[in-house]
Amino acid sequence: MTGYISIRNLHKYYGPFHALTGIDLDIAEGEVVCVVGPSGSGKSTLIRCINMLEPFSEDSEILVDGVRVKPGANLAKVRTEVGMVFQSFNLFPHLTVRENIMLAPRRVRRTRKSEASAEADRLLARVGLTDHADKYPSGLSGGQQQRVAIARALAMEPRALLFDEPTSALDPEMVGEVLDVMRDLARSGVTMIVVTHEMGFARQVADRVIFMDGGAVVESGDPADIFAAPKEARTRDFLQAVLDH
């Protein structure tokens, strides 16, 4: 089986450190996959390789809808289809919320200003921020900034979204508002790969949970199976430590 996103023999080195150790993985279109595991296990590196924010070994292969991820024109096509939401928001401080969302469609797709503005307002309504369009990022809470970042990613009409620990930089009371938006996205059918420490979200929303450790996929399966009866001792130890915390 090959998926909408297909990963074969994925290796990533940082100097002598072997960060990803030959990962094979398929993600179906419309699937919501949560990637969990201890810090330093390679979770963020994995998803950053999908749109080549991290270069990877030449003998590795990543395909997005049949298009090989590699430098050049292919990469530009992949990045228009695969959006990314970071833990640190990465909004432009000198642009308003609306202008942040309009920027990529205007520059990459040459969308007319009026159309980009109308789409930005529609997306702000979708993430519950209609009244904040003319504010600057500094005037928003962390949770609001992350919802703007999600709206900005959606502005390019991606077929897949990658989330790199989207709630880890937020105060605890702001986590829920971001997860609510992500739940809505999951129901809408967009392909999602979510690196997360939010085990409740993974249990409730994911079609599949992947547990990583030491740069490898240790276990992958239905959330109910992973959380109730993991097959691997390493998965059991991790979940017990996290869920008992």
mmCIF file of C-alpha atoms in Angstrom:
data_model
loop_
_atom_site.group_PDB
_atom_site.id
_atom_site.type_symbol
_atom_site.label_atom_id
_atom_site.label_comp_id
_atom_site.label_asym_id
_atom_site.label_seq_id
_atom_site.Cartn_x
_atom_site.Cartn_y
_atom_site.Cartn_z
ATOM 1 C CA MET A 1 0.000 0.000 0.000
ATOM 2 C CA THR A 2 1.112 3.522 -0.723
ATOM 3 C CA GLY A 3 -0.547 6.541 0.839
ATOM 4 C CA TYR A 4 -1.191 10.141 -0.041
ATOM 5 C CA ILE A 5 2.039 10.687 1.874
ATOM 6 C CA SER A 6 4.459 7.796 1.418
ATOM 7 C CA ILE A 7 7.772 7.549 3.294
ATOM 8 C CA ARG A 8 10.372 4.921 2.505
ATOM 9 C CA ASN A 9 13.700 4.234 4.240
ATOM 10 C CA LEU A 10 13.812 7.714 5.802
ATOM 11 C CA HIS A 11 17.178 8.462 7.374
ATOM 12 C CA LYS A 12 18.249 11.767 8.862
ATOM 13 C CA TYR A 13 21.655 12.532 10.351
ATOM 14 C CA TYR A 14 22.853 15.524 12.337
ATOM 15 C CA GLY A 15 26.567 14.970 11.937
ATOM 16 C CA PRO A 16 27.211 11.558 13.519
ATOM 17 C CA PHE A 17 23.822 11.525 15.280
ATOM 18 C CA HIS A 18 21.311 9.218 13.553
ATOM 19 C CA ALA A 19 18.032 11.083 14.203
ATOM 20 C CA LEU A 20 15.756 8.980 11.960
ATOM 21 C CA THR A 21 16.710 5.365 11.404
ATOM 22 C CA GLY A 22 14.982 4.094 8.266
ATOM 23 C CA ILE A 23 11.303 4.938 8.701
ATOM 24 C CA ASP A 24 8.639 3.456 6.405
ATOM 25 C CA LEU A 25 5.218 5.063 6.727
ATOM 26 C CA ASP A 26 2.061 5.675 4.688
ATOM 27 C CA ILE A 27 -0.575 8.288 5.467
ATOM 28 C CA ALA A 28 -3.903 7.968 3.643
ATOM 29 C CA GLU A 29 -5.715 11.012 2.295
ATOM 30 C CA GLY A 30 -8.066 12.347 4.960
ATOM 31 C CA GLU A 31 -6.354 10.382 7.739
ATOM 32 C CA VAL A 32 -5.606 12.032 11.087
ATOM 33 C CA VAL A 33 -2.398 10.651 12.577
ATOM 34 C CA CYS A 34 -0.997 11.655 15.961
ATOM 35 C CA VAL A 35 2.702 11.068 16.584
ATOM 36 C CA VAL A 36 3.664 10.666 20.242
ATOM 37 C CA GLY A 37 6.828 9.763 22.098
ATOM 38 C CA PRO A 38 9.508 11.127 24.400
ATOM 39 C CA SER A 39 11.435 14.312 23.664
ATOM 40 C CA GLY A 40 14.264 13.678 21.228
ATOM 41 C CA SER A 41 12.618 10.644 19.643
ATOM 42 C CA GLY A 42 12.527 12.192 16.150
ATOM 43 C CA LYS A 43 8.843 13.183 15.981
ATOM 44 C CA SER A 44 9.340 16.778 14.868
ATOM 45 C CA THR A 45 12.208 15.820 12.588
ATOM 46 C CA LEU A 46 9.935 13.314 10.850
ATOM 47 C CA ILE A 47 7.268 15.813 9.917
ATOM 48 C CA ARG A 48 9.794 18.534 9.030
ATOM 49 C CA CYS A 49 11.276 16.128 6.468
ATOM 50 C CA ILE A 50 7.904 15.745 4.724
ATOM 51 C CA ASN A 51 8.075 19.255 3.257
ATOM 52 C CA MET A 52 11.893 19.292 3.399
ATOM 53 C CA LEU A 53 12.305 21.862 6.113
ATOM 54 C CA GLU A 54 14.916 19.282 7.139
ATOM 55 C CA PRO A 55 16.948 17.724 4.306
ATOM 56 C CA PHE A 56 17.306 13.965 4.542
ATOM 57 C CA SER A 57 19.550 11.224 3.184
ATOM 58 C CA GLU A 58 19.646 10.849 -0.587
ATOM 59 C CA ASP A 59 18.689 7.169 -0.455
ATOM 60 C CA SER A 60 15.468 8.042 1.390
ATOM 61 C CA GLU A 61 12.220 8.702 -0.458
ATOM 62 C CA ILE A 62 9.170 10.784 0.428
ATOM 63 C CA LEU A 63 6.240 11.083 -1.982
ATOM 64 C CA VAL A 64 3.288 13.458 -1.592
ATOM 65 C CA ASP A 65 0.448 12.484 -3.925
ATOM 66 C CA GLY A 66 2.997 10.738 -6.103
ATOM 67 C CA VAL A 67 5.347 13.740 -6.288
ATOM 68 C CA ARG A 68 8.836 13.097 -4.943
ATOM 69 C CA VAL A 69 9.989 15.545 -2.284
ATOM 70 C CA LYS A 70 13.305 16.939 -3.498
ATOM 71 C CA PRO A 71 14.839 20.358 -4.156
ATOM 72 C CA GLY A 72 13.478 22.272 -7.130
ATOM 73 C CA ALA A 73 10.069 22.724 -8.719
ATOM 74 C CA ASN A 74 8.728 19.584 -7.043
ATOM 75 C CA LEU A 75 9.346 21.062 -3.618
ATOM 76 C CA ALA A 76 7.392 24.223 -4.396
ATOM 77 C CA LYS A 77 4.437 22.092 -5.488
ATOM 78 C CA VAL A 78 4.612 19.971 -2.330
ATOM 79 C CA ARG A 79 4.746 23.023 -0.083
ATOM 80 C CA THR A 80 1.605 24.489 -1.626
ATOM 81 C CA GLU A 81 -0.214 21.230 -0.841
ATOM 82 C CA VAL A 82 1.234 20.564 2.617
ATOM 83 C CA GLY A 83 0.798 23.301 5.221
ATOM 84 C CA MET A 84 2.773 23.543 8.455
ATOM 85 C CA VAL A 85 1.801 24.853 11.883
ATOM 86 C CA PHE A 86 4.708 25.407 14.283
ATOM 87 C CA GLN A 87 4.774 25.509 18.059
ATOM 88 C CA SER A 88 6.111 29.091 18.020
ATOM 89 C CA PHE A 89 3.397 30.611 15.731
ATOM 90 C CA ASN A 90 5.937 32.366 13.410
ATOM 91 C CA LEU A 91 3.563 35.250 12.640
ATOM 92 C CA PHE A 92 4.993 38.446 11.155
ATOM 93 C CA PRO A 93 4.795 41.054 13.963
ATOM 94 C CA HIS A 94 4.609 44.049 11.590
ATOM 95 C CA LEU A 95 1.545 42.689 9.755
ATOM 96 C CA THR A 96 -2.024 42.611 11.018
ATOM 97 C CA VAL A 97 -3.765 39.291 11.563
ATOM 98 C CA ARG A 98 -5.578 39.637 8.235
ATOM 99 C CA GLU A 99 -2.367 40.603 6.416
ATOM 100 C CA ASN A 100 -0.530 37.579 7.863
ATOM 101 C CA ILE A 101 -3.191 35.285 6.416
ATOM 102 C CA MET A 102 -3.276 37.080 3.050
ATOM 103 C CA LEU A 103 0.480 37.071 2.506
ATOM 104 C CA ALA A 104 1.101 33.601 1.040
ATOM 105 C CA PRO A 105 -1.936 33.540 -1.301
ATOM 106 C CA ARG A 106 -0.966 36.987 -2.603
ATOM 107 C CA ARG A 107 2.703 36.151 -3.133
ATOM 108 C CA VAL A 108 2.574 32.494 -4.153
ATOM 109 C CA ARG A 109 -0.773 32.192 -5.909
ATOM 110 C CA ARG A 110 -1.080 35.829 -7.053
ATOM 111 C CA THR A 111 -4.563 35.959 -5.549
ATOM 112 C CA ARG A 112 -6.229 39.352 -5.938
ATOM 113 C CA LYS A 113 -6.162 41.472 -2.795
ATOM 114 C CA SER A 114 -9.938 41.612 -2.452
ATOM 115 C CA GLU A 115 -10.249 37.829 -2.791
ATOM 116 C CA ALA A 116 -7.409 37.165 -0.350
ATOM 117 C CA SER A 117 -8.934 39.568 2.168
ATOM 118 C CA ALA A 118 -12.364 37.940 1.914
ATOM 119 C CA GLU A 119 -10.834 34.485 2.337
ATOM 120 C CA ALA A 120 -8.825 35.675 5.345
ATOM 121 C CA ASP A 121 -12.018 36.924 6.983
ATOM 122 C CA ARG A 122 -13.760 33.612 6.258
ATOM 123 C CA LEU A 123 -10.903 31.680 7.833
ATOM 124 C CA LEU A 124 -10.827 33.972 10.864
ATOM 125 C CA ALA A 125 -14.505 33.218 11.369
ATOM 126 C CA ARG A 126 -13.712 29.526 11.127
ATOM 127 C CA VAL A 127 -11.138 29.748 13.946
ATOM 128 C CA GLY A 128 -13.309 32.074 16.048
ATOM 129 C CA LEU A 129 -11.329 35.295 15.605
ATOM 130 C CA THR A 130 -13.581 37.489 13.481
ATOM 131 C CA ASP A 131 -13.122 40.503 15.754
ATOM 132 C CA HIS A 132 -9.326 40.376 15.686
ATOM 133 C CA ALA A 133 -8.570 40.841 11.968
ATOM 134 C CA ASP A 134 -7.028 44.299 12.304
ATOM 135 C CA LYS A 135 -4.959 43.594 15.397
ATOM 136 C CA TYR A 136 -1.253 42.857 15.398
ATOM 137 C CA PRO A 137 0.066 39.554 16.790
ATOM 138 C CA SER A 138 1.418 41.295 19.896
ATOM 139 C CA GLY A 139 -2.161 42.162 20.846
ATOM 140 C CA LEU A 140 -3.263 38.524 20.921
ATOM 141 C CA SER A 141 -2.894 35.741 23.448
ATOM 142 C CA GLY A 142 -0.763 32.729 22.584
ATOM 143 C CA GLY A 143 -3.831 30.641 21.865
ATOM 144 C CA GLN A 144 -5.211 33.310 19.553
ATOM 145 C CA GLN A 145 -1.879 33.595 17.730
ATOM 146 C CA GLN A 146 -1.816 29.848 17.185
ATOM 147 C CA ARG A 147 -5.351 29.935 15.772
ATOM 148 C CA VAL A 148 -4.203 32.690 13.381
ATOM 149 C CA ALA A 149 -1.278 30.465 12.389
ATOM 150 C CA ILE A 150 -3.734 27.657 11.592
ATOM 151 C CA ALA A 151 -5.876 30.040 9.529
ATOM 152 C CA ARG A 152 -2.743 31.193 7.691
ATOM 153 C CA ALA A 153 -1.856 27.588 6.825
ATOM 154 C CA LEU A 154 -5.413 26.980 5.598
ATOM 155 C CA ALA A 155 -5.264 30.034 3.325
ATOM 156 C CA MET A 156 -3.185 28.060 0.830
ATOM 157 C CA GLU A 157 -5.949 25.425 0.649
ATOM 158 C CA PRO A 158 -3.596 22.582 1.573
ATOM 159 C CA ARG A 159 -4.590 18.960 1.228
ATOM 160 C CA ALA A 160 -2.517 18.081 4.290
ATOM 161 C CA LEU A 161 -1.476 19.899 7.452
ATOM 162 C CA LEU A 162 1.534 19.125 9.620
ATOM 163 C CA PHE A 163 1.366 20.247 13.259
ATOM 164 C CA ASP A 164 4.615 20.409 15.228
ATOM 165 C CA GLU A 165 3.533 20.349 18.887
ATOM 166 C CA PRO A 166 1.056 23.203 18.294
ATOM 167 C CA THR A 167 0.063 23.575 21.963
ATOM 168 C CA SER A 168 3.405 23.103 23.717
ATOM 169 C CA ALA A 169 4.205 26.830 23.885
ATOM 170 C CA LEU A 170 0.768 27.753 25.275
ATOM 171 C CA ASP A 171 -0.393 28.397 28.800
ATOM 172 C CA PRO A 172 -2.599 25.481 29.924
ATOM 173 C CA GLU A 173 -5.837 27.497 29.801
ATOM 174 C CA MET A 174 -5.228 28.320 26.114
ATOM 175 C CA VAL A 175 -4.629 24.762 24.937
ATOM 176 C CA GLY A 176 -8.320 23.885 24.657
ATOM 177 C CA GLU A 177 -9.183 26.653 22.188
ATOM 178 C CA VAL A 178 -6.495 25.465 19.770
ATOM 179 C CA LEU A 179 -7.432 21.792 20.128
ATOM 180 C CA ASP A 180 -11.076 22.683 19.423
ATOM 181 C CA VAL A 181 -10.066 24.219 16.084
ATOM 182 C CA MET A 182 -7.980 21.148 15.281
ATOM 183 C CA ARG A 183 -10.903 18.844 16.124
ATOM 184 C CA ASP A 184 -13.037 20.803 13.662
ATOM 185 C CA LEU A 185 -10.345 20.433 10.999
ATOM 186 C CA ALA A 186 -10.126 16.698 11.617
ATOM 187 C CA ARG A 187 -13.863 16.370 11.031
ATOM 188 C CA SER A 188 -13.566 18.331 7.773
ATOM 189 C CA GLY A 189 -11.494 15.629 6.081
ATOM 190 C CA VAL A 190 -8.116 17.357 5.739
ATOM 191 C CA THR A 191 -5.126 15.033 6.117
ATOM 192 C CA MET A 192 -3.389 15.797 9.413
ATOM 193 C CA ILE A 193 -0.151 14.641 11.016
ATOM 194 C CA VAL A 194 0.064 15.977 14.555
ATOM 195 C CA VAL A 195 3.113 15.741 16.777
ATOM 196 C CA THR A 196 1.620 16.190 20.222
ATOM 197 C CA HIS A 197 1.911 15.624 23.950
ATOM 198 C CA GLU A 198 -1.878 15.933 24.281
ATOM 199 C CA MET A 199 -2.806 12.308 24.853
ATOM 200 C CA GLY A 200 -6.513 13.042 25.290
ATOM 201 C CA PHE A 201 -6.601 14.686 21.862
ATOM 202 C CA ALA A 202 -4.722 11.766 20.295
ATOM 203 C CA ARG A 203 -7.090 9.268 21.887
ATOM 204 C CA GLN A 204 -10.261 11.121 20.828
ATOM 205 C CA VAL A 205 -9.416 12.521 17.401
ATOM 206 C CA ALA A 206 -6.739 10.393 15.723
ATOM 207 C CA ASP A 207 -7.513 7.646 13.244
ATOM 208 C CA ARG A 208 -4.085 6.242 14.100
ATOM 209 C CA VAL A 209 -1.484 6.836 16.784
ATOM 210 C CA ILE A 210 2.218 6.351 16.078
ATOM 211 C CA PHE A 211 4.660 5.935 18.951
ATOM 212 C CA MET A 212 8.261 6.888 18.176
ATOM 213 C CA ASP A 213 11.430 6.367 20.165
ATOM 214 C CA GLY A 214 15.097 6.502 19.213
ATOM 215 C CA GLY A 215 14.362 7.771 15.706
ATOM 216 C CA ALA A 216 12.129 4.818 14.830
ATOM 217 C CA VAL A 217 8.434 3.951 14.728
ATOM 218 C CA VAL A 218 8.079 1.530 17.627
ATOM 219 C CA GLU A 219 4.330 0.942 17.345
ATOM 220 C CA SER A 220 1.422 2.145 15.219
ATOM 221 C CA GLY A 221 -2.274 1.426 15.498
ATOM 222 C CA ASP A 222 -5.805 2.371 16.424
ATOM 223 C CA PRO A 223 -5.872 4.785 19.407
ATOM 224 C CA ALA A 224 -8.043 2.441 21.453
ATOM 225 C CA ASP A 225 -5.510 -0.362 21.013
ATOM 226 C CA ILE A 226 -2.439 1.786 21.584
ATOM 227 C CA PHE A 227 -3.770 3.339 24.769
ATOM 228 C CA ALA A 228 -5.540 0.300 26.214
ATOM 229 C CA ALA A 229 -3.248 -2.539 25.177
ATOM 230 C CA PRO A 230 0.036 -1.473 23.580
ATOM 231 C CA LYS A 231 2.026 -4.406 22.225
ATOM 232 C CA GLU A 232 5.496 -3.010 22.879
ATOM 233 C CA ALA A 233 6.986 -2.644 26.351
ATOM 234 C CA ARG A 234 8.547 0.702 25.407
ATOM 235 C CA THR A 235 5.121 2.057 24.427
ATOM 236 C CA ARG A 236 3.619 0.793 27.681
ATOM 237 C CA ASP A 237 6.351 2.407 29.766
ATOM 238 C CA PHE A 238 5.974 5.750 28.001
ATOM 239 C CA LEU A 239 2.189 5.865 28.238
ATOM 240 C CA GLN A 240 2.212 4.810 31.866
ATOM 241 C CA ALA A 241 4.672 7.574 32.728
ATOM 242 C CA VAL A 242 2.749 10.214 30.763
ATOM 243 C CA LEU A 243 -0.773 9.238 31.803
ATOM 244 C CA ASP A 244 0.172 8.829 35.471
ATOM 245 C CA HIS A 245 1.879 12.231 35.562
#
